[in-house]
Short mmCIF file of C-alpha atoms in Angstrom, two decimals:
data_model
loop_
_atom_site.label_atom_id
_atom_site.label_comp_id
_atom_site.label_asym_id
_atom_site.label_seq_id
_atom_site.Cartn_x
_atom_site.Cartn_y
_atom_site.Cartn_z
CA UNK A 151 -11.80 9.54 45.96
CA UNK A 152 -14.20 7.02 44.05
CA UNK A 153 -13.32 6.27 40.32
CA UNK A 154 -15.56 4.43 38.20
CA UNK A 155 -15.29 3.82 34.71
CA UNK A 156 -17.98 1.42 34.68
CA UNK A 157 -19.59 3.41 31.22
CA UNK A 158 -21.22 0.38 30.12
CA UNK A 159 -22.09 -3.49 30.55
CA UNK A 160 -20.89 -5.48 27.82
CA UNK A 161 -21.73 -9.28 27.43
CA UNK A 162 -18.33 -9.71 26.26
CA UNK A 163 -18.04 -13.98 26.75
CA UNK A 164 -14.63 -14.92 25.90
CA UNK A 165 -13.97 -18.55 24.68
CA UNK A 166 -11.64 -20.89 26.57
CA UNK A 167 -10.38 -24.10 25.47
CA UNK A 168 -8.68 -24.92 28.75
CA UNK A 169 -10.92 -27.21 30.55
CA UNK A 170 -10.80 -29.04 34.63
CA UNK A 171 -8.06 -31.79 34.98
CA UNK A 172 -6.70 -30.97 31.01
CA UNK A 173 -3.56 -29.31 29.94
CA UNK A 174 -3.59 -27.43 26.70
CA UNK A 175 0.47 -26.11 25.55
CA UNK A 176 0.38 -22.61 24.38
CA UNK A 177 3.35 -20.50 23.28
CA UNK A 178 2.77 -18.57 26.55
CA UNK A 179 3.28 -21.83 28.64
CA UNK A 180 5.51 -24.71 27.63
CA UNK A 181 5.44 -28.27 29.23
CA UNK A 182 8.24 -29.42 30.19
CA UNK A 183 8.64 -33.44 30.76
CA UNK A 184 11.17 -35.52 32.11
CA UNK A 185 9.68 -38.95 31.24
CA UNK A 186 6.76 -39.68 29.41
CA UNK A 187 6.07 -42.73 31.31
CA UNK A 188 5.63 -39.86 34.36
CA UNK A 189 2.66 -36.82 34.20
CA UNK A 190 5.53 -35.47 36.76
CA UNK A 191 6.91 -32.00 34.88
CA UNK A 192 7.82 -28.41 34.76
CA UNK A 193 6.07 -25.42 33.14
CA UNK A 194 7.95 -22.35 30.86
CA UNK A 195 6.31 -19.47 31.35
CA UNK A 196 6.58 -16.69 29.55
CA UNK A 197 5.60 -13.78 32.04
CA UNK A 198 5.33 -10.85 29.15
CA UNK A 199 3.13 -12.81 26.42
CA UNK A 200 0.76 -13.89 29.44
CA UNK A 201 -0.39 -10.86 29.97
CA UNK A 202 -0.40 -9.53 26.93
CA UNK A 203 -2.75 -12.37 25.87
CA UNK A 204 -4.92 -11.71 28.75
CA UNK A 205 -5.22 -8.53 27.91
CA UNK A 206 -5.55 -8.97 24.09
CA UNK A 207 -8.48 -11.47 24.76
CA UNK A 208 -10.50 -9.70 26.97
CA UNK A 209 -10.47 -7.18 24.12
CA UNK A 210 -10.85 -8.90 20.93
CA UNK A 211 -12.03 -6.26 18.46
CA UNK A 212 -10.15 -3.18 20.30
CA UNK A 213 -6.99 -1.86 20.55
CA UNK A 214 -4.97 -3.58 23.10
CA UNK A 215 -1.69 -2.74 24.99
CA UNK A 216 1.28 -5.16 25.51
CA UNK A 217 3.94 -4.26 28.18
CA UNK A 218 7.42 -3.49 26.57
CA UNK A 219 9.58 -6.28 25.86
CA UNK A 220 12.74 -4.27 27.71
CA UNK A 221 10.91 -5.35 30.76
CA UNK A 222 12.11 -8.54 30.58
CA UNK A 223 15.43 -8.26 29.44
CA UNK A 224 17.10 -9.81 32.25
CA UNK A 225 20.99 -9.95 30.91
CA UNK A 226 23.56 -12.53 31.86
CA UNK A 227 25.82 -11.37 34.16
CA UNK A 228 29.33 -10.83 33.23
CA UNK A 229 32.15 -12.12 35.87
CA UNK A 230 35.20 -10.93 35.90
CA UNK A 231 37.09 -14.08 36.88
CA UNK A 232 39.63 -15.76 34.77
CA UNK A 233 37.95 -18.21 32.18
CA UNK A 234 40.18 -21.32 34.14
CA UNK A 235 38.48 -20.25 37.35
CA UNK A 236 34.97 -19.82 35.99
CA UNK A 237 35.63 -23.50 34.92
CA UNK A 238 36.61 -24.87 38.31
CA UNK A 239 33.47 -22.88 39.35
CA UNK A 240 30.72 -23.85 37.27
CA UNK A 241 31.95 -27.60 37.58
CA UNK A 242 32.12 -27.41 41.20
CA UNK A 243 28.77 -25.52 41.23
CA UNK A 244 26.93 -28.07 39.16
CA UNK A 245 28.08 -31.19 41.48
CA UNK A 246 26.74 -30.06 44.38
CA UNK A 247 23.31 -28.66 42.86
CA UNK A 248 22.84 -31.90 40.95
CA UNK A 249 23.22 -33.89 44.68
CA UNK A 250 21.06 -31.49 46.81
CA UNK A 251 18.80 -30.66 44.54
CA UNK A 252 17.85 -33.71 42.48
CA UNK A 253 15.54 -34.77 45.66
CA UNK A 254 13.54 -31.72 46.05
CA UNK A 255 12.53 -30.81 42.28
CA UNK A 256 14.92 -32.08 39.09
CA UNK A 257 16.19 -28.29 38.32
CA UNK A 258 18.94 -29.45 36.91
CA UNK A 259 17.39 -32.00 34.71
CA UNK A 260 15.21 -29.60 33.48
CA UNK A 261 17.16 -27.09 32.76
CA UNK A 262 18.69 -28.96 30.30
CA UNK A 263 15.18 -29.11 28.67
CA UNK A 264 14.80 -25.47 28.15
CA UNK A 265 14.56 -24.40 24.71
CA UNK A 266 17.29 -22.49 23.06
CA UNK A 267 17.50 -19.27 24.05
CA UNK A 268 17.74 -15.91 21.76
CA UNK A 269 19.89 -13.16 23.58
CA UNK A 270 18.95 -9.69 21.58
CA UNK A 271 20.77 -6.47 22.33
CA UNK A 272 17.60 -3.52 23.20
CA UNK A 273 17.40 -0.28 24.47
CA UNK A 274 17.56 0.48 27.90
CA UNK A 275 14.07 1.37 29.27
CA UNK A 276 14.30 4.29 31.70
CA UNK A 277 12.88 3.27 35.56
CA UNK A 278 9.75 4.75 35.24
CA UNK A 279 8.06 2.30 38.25
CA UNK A 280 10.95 4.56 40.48
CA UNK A 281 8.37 7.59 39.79
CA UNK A 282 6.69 8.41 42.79
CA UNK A 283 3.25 6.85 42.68
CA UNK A 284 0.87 9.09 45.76
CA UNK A 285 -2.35 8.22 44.63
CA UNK A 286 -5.00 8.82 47.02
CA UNK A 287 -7.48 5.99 48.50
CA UNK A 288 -9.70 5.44 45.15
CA UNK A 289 -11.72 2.52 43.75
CA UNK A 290 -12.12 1.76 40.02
CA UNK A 291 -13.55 -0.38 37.44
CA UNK A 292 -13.71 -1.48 33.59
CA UNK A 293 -16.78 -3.11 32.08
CA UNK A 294 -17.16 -1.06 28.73
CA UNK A 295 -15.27 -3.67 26.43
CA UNK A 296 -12.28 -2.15 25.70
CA UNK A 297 -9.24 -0.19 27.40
CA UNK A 298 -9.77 2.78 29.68
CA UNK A 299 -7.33 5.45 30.89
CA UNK A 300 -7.57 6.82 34.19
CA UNK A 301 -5.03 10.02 33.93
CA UNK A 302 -3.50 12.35 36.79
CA UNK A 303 -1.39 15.42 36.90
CA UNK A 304 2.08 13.32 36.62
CA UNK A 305 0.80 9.83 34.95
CA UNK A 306 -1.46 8.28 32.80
CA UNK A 307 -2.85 4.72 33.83
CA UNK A 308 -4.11 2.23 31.70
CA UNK A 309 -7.21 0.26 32.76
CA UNK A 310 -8.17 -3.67 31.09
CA UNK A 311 -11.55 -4.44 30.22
CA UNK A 312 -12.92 -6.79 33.24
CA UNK A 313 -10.57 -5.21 36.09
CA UNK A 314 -11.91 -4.07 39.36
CA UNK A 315 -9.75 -2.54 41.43
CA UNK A 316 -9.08 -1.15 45.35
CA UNK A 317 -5.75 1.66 45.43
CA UNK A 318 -6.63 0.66 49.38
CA UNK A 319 -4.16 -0.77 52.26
CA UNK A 320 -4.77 -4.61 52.53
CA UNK A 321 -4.02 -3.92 56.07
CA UNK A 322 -7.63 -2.80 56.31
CA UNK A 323 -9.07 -5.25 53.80
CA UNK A 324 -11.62 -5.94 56.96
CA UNK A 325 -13.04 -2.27 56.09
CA UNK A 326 -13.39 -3.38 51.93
CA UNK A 327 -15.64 -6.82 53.02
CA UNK A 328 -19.28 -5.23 52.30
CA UNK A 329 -17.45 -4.12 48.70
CA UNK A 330 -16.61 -6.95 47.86
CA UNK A 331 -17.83 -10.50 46.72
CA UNK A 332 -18.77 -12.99 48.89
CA UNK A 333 -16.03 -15.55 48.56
CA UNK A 334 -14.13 -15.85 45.39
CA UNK A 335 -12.61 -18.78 42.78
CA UNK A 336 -9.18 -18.12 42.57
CA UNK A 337 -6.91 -15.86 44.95
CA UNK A 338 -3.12 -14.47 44.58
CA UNK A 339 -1.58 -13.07 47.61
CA UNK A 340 2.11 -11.66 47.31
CA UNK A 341 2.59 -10.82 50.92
CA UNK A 342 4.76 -7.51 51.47
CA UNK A 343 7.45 -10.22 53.92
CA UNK A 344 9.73 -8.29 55.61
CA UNK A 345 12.91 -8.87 54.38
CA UNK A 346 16.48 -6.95 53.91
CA UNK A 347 16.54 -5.92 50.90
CA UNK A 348 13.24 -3.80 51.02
CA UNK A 349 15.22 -1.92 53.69
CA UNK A 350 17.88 -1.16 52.42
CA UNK A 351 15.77 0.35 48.80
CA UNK A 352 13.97 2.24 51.59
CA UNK A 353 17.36 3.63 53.21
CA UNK A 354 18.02 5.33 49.55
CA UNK A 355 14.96 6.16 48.33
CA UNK A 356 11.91 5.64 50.52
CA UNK A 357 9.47 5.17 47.32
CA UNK A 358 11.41 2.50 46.40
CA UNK A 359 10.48 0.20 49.50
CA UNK A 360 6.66 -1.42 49.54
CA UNK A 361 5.14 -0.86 53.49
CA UNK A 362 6.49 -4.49 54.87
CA UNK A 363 3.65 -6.20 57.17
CA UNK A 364 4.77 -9.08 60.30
CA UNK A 365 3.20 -12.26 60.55
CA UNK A 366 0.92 -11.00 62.73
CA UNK A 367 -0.40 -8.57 60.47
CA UNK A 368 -1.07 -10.98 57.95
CA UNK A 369 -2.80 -13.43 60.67
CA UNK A 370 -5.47 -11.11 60.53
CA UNK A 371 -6.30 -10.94 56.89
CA UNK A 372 -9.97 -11.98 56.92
CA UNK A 373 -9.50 -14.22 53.75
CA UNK A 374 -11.81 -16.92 55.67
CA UNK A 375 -14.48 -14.52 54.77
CA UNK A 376 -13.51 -14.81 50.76
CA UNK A 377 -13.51 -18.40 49.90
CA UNK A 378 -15.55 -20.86 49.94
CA UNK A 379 -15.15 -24.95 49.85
CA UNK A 380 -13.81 -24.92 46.01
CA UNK A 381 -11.05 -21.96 46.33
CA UNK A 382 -7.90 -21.76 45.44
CA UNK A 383 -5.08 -19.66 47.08
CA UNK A 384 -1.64 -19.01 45.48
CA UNK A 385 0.57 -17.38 47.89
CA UNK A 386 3.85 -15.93 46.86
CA UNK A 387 6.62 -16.33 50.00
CA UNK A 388 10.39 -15.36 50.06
CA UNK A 389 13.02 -18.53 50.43
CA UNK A 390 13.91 -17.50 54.09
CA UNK A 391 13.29 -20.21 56.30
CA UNK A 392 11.49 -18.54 59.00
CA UNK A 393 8.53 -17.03 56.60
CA UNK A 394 7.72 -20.39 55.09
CA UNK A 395 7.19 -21.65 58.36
CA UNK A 396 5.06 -18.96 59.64
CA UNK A 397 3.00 -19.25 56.73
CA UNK A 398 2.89 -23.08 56.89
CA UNK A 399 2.04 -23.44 60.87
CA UNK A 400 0.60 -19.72 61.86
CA UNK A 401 -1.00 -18.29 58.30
CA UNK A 402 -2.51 -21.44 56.62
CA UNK A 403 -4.88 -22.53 59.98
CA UNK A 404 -5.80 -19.03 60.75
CA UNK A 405 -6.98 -18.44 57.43
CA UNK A 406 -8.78 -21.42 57.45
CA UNK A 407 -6.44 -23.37 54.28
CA UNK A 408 -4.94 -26.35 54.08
CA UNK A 409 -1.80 -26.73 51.96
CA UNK A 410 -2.32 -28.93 48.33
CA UNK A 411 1.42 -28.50 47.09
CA UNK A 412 4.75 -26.56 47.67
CA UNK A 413 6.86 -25.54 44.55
CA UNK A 414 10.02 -23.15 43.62
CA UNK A 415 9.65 -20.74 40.39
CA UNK A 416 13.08 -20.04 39.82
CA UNK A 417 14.27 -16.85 37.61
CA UNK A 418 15.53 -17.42 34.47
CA UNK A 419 18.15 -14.71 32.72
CA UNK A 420 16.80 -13.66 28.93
CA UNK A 421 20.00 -16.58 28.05
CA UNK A 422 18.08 -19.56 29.77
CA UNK A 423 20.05 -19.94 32.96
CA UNK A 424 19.63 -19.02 36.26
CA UNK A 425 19.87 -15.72 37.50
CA UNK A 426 22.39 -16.87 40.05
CA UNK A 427 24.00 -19.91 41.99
CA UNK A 428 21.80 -22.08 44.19
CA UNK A 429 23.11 -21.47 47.19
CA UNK A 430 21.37 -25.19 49.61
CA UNK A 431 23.95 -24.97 52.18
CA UNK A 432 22.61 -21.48 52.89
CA UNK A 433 18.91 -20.81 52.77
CA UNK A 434 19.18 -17.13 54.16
CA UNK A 435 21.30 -16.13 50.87
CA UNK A 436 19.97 -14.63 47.80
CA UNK A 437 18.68 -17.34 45.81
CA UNK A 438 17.10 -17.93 42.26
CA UNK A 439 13.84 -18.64 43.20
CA UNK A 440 10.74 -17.94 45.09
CA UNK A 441 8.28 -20.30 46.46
CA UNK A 442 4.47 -20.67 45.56
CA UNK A 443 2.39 -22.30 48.29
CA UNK A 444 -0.82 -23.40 46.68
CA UNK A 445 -3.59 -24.27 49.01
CA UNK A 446 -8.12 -24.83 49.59
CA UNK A 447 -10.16 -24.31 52.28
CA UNK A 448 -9.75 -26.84 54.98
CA UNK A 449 -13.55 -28.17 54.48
CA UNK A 450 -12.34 -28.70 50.50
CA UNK A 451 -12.33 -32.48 49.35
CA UNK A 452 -9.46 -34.59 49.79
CA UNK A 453 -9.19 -34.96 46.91
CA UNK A 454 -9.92 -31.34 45.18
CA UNK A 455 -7.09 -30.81 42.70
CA UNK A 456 -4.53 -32.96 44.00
CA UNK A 457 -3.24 -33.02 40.30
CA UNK A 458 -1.43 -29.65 40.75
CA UNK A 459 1.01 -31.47 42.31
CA UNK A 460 1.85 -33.30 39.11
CA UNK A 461 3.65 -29.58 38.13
CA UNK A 462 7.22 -29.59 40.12
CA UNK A 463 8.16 -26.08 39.55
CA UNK A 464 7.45 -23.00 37.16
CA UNK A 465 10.44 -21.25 35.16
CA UNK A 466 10.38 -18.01 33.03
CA UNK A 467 12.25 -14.74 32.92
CA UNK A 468 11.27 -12.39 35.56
CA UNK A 469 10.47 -8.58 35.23
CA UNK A 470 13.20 -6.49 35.71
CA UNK A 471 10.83 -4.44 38.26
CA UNK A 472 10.85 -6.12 41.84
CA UNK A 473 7.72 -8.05 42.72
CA UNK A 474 6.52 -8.23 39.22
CA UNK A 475 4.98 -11.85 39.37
CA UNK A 476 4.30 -13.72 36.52
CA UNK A 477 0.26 -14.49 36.29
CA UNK A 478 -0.95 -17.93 37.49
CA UNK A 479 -4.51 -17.58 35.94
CA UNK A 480 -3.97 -19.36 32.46
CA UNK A 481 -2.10 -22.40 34.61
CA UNK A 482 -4.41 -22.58 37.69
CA UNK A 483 -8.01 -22.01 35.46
CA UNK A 484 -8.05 -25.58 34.63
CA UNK A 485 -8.42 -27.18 38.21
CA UNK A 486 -10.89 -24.57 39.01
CA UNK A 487 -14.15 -26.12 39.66
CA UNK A 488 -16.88 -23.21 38.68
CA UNK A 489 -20.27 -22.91 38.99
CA UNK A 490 -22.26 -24.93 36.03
CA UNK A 491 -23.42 -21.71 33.93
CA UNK A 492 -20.35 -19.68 35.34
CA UNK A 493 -18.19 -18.27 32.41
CA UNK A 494 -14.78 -16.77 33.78
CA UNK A 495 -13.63 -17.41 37.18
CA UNK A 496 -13.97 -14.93 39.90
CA UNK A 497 -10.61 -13.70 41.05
CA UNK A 498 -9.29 -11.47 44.09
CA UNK A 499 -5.39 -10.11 43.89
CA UNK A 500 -3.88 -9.12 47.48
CA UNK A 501 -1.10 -6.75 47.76
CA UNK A 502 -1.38 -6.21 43.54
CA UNK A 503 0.69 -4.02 41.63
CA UNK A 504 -0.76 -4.36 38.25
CA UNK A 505 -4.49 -5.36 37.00
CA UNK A 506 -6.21 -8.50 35.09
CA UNK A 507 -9.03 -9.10 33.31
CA UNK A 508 -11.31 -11.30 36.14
CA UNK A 509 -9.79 -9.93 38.86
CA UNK A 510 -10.53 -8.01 42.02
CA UNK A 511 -7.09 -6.14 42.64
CA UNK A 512 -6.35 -4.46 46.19
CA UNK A 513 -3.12 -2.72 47.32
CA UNK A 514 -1.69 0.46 48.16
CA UNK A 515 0.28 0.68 44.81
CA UNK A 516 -2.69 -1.18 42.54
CA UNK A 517 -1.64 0.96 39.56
CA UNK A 518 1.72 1.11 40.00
CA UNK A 519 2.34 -1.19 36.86
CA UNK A 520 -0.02 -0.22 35.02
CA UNK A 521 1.61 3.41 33.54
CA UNK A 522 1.12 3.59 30.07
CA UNK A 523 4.51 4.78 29.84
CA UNK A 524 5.61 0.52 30.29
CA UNK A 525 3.16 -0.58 27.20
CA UNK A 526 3.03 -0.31 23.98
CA UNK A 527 -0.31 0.52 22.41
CA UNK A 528 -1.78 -1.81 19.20
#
């Protein structure tokens, strides 16, 4: 099945003030700085507001949508240990953070930066992304200027102005090349790791569990045949041990990258702290973060944004719906080097689950967040 809602070709130029090797603070991204004797810092993010200005922007005199704010009510969790105890545990907790931890990023420092949190009691949003999705192999597109809707028996899917997407297995991205452009600006790869808790969500419901790939599988990506010598790669990995060095030794070479910078976006609850204990001793426990490799093509200059590395790690509160990333376009577009009478960046999205204006998006659940039923229309 091919859809195409390519109706029209709008010159819709949208005006960025974000510009190479600046930083520009918006609500949607706050800087946040130890020492200003030291570029060294952190950035806020607010996952929600991001895309809703991406989407808002790329739409300026339309009607726009703007995912529900109960996606991101990530609560506090209650414990049910005696307030003495919680004491002795929080005290004991914060000791041995502060020593491992202070090395390897300043969490702890800056999460005493973080603004002030407001905690607001909302409705419970029922699991729609639990739906079964079962849409066939189908490509699409959005050019006309202004939101589409691409509807089926059971769902209605929203579609941004500027999207191009692939409902396609990434497995056989090899199959997609002659579709696609020749190398691309910026690219996001959440890699479907195999990991335990997928398994067990697949033990109760198998639509709940994304198709896991091996290292292997993902050594054979073709990305060497979509970048070229000014790229950028983001690629999301788990904290287990094992997949950070498979991507660092076995992924990285074959796909012809070299590694600019290593950081930790750790999950924030809607009260400002983290979602759970770091756990050091223990790197195969649940922890409250992820890790973002960023990386170039190996025949990149040396020296070709080395000033990513001046951001130590990325906060914000995370979607309540698993593998919901947070988008890295509004941070990354200012070390992208473009073309000199390129507008907008081209962008490819491996293994996506929802769409962006700019952006090339391929994987077998492309639409999955993307049901109207999660946005509310202006």
């Amino acid at each position: 099945m091919h859809l195409c809602i390519n109706v029209t070709l709008t010159a819709n130029i949208i005006d960025n003030t974000l510009s190479i090797h600046r930083y520009v603070k918006t609500v949607n991204m706050q800087k946040l700085q130890l020492s200003k004797q030291n570029e060294k810092h952190a950035l806020l993010l607010d996952h929600r507001q991001l895309i809703n200005k991406a989407y808002g922007s790329a739409v300026p005199n339309s009607e726009t949508y703007e995912l529900k704010s109960q996606l991101f009510q990530f609560q506090p969790k209650t414990s049910q240990q005696p307030p003495q105890n919680q004491r002795k545990r929080k005290r004991k907790c914060k000791l041995s953070e502060t020593a491992k931890n202070a090395a390897v990023d300043n969490i702890n420092e800056y999460l005493e930066l973080l603004p002030e949190a407001k905690v607001d009691a909302v409705r419970t949003l029922p699991r729609y992304w639990e739906d079964e999705y079962g849409l066939p192999q189908l490509h699409g597109s959005n050019t006309t200027g202004k939101f589409q809707t691409f509807q089926t028996p059971a769902s209605t899917f929203i579609i941004p102005h500027a999207a191009c997407f692939y409902n396609h297995n990434v497995d056989q991205l090899r199959a997609l090349l002659p579709q696609l452009r020749p190398s691309y600006d910026l690219i996001v790869i959440d890699p479907p790791w195999r990991n335990k808790y997928i398994r067990r969500l697949k033990r109760v419901k198998q639509e709940l569990g994304y198709t896991m790939m091996d290292n292997d599988q993902l050594a054979m990506l073709p990305l060497g045949q979509l970048t070229h010598e000014r790229t950028l790669v983001a690629i999301w990995c788990t904290n287990s041990n094992l997949h950070q060095q498979a991507l660092e030794t076995q992924l990285l070479p074959r796909w012809q990258l070299r590694l600019l910078h290593k950081l930790r976006w750790y999950k924030l609850n809607t009260a400002h702290q983290l979602i759970s204990d770091l756990n050091e001793e223990d790197a195969s426990q649940k922890q409250p973060y992820e890790v973002l490799y960023l990386a170039c093509h190996v025949q990149s200059n040396g020296a070709y944004a080395t000033d990513l590395t001046q951001t130590e790690l990325l906060l914000s509160v995370p979607s309540i719906v698993h593998s919901h990333k947070p988008p890295l376009l509004d941070w990354m577009r200012q070390y992208l080097q473009l073309e000199r009478d390129q507008v907008e960046p081209n962008c490819l999205e491996l293994f996506a689950r929802y769409l962006q204006p700019q952006f090339t998006s391929i994987g077998l659940e492309v639409l999955k967040l993307m049901d109207d039923r999660l946005y509310d229309k202006k």
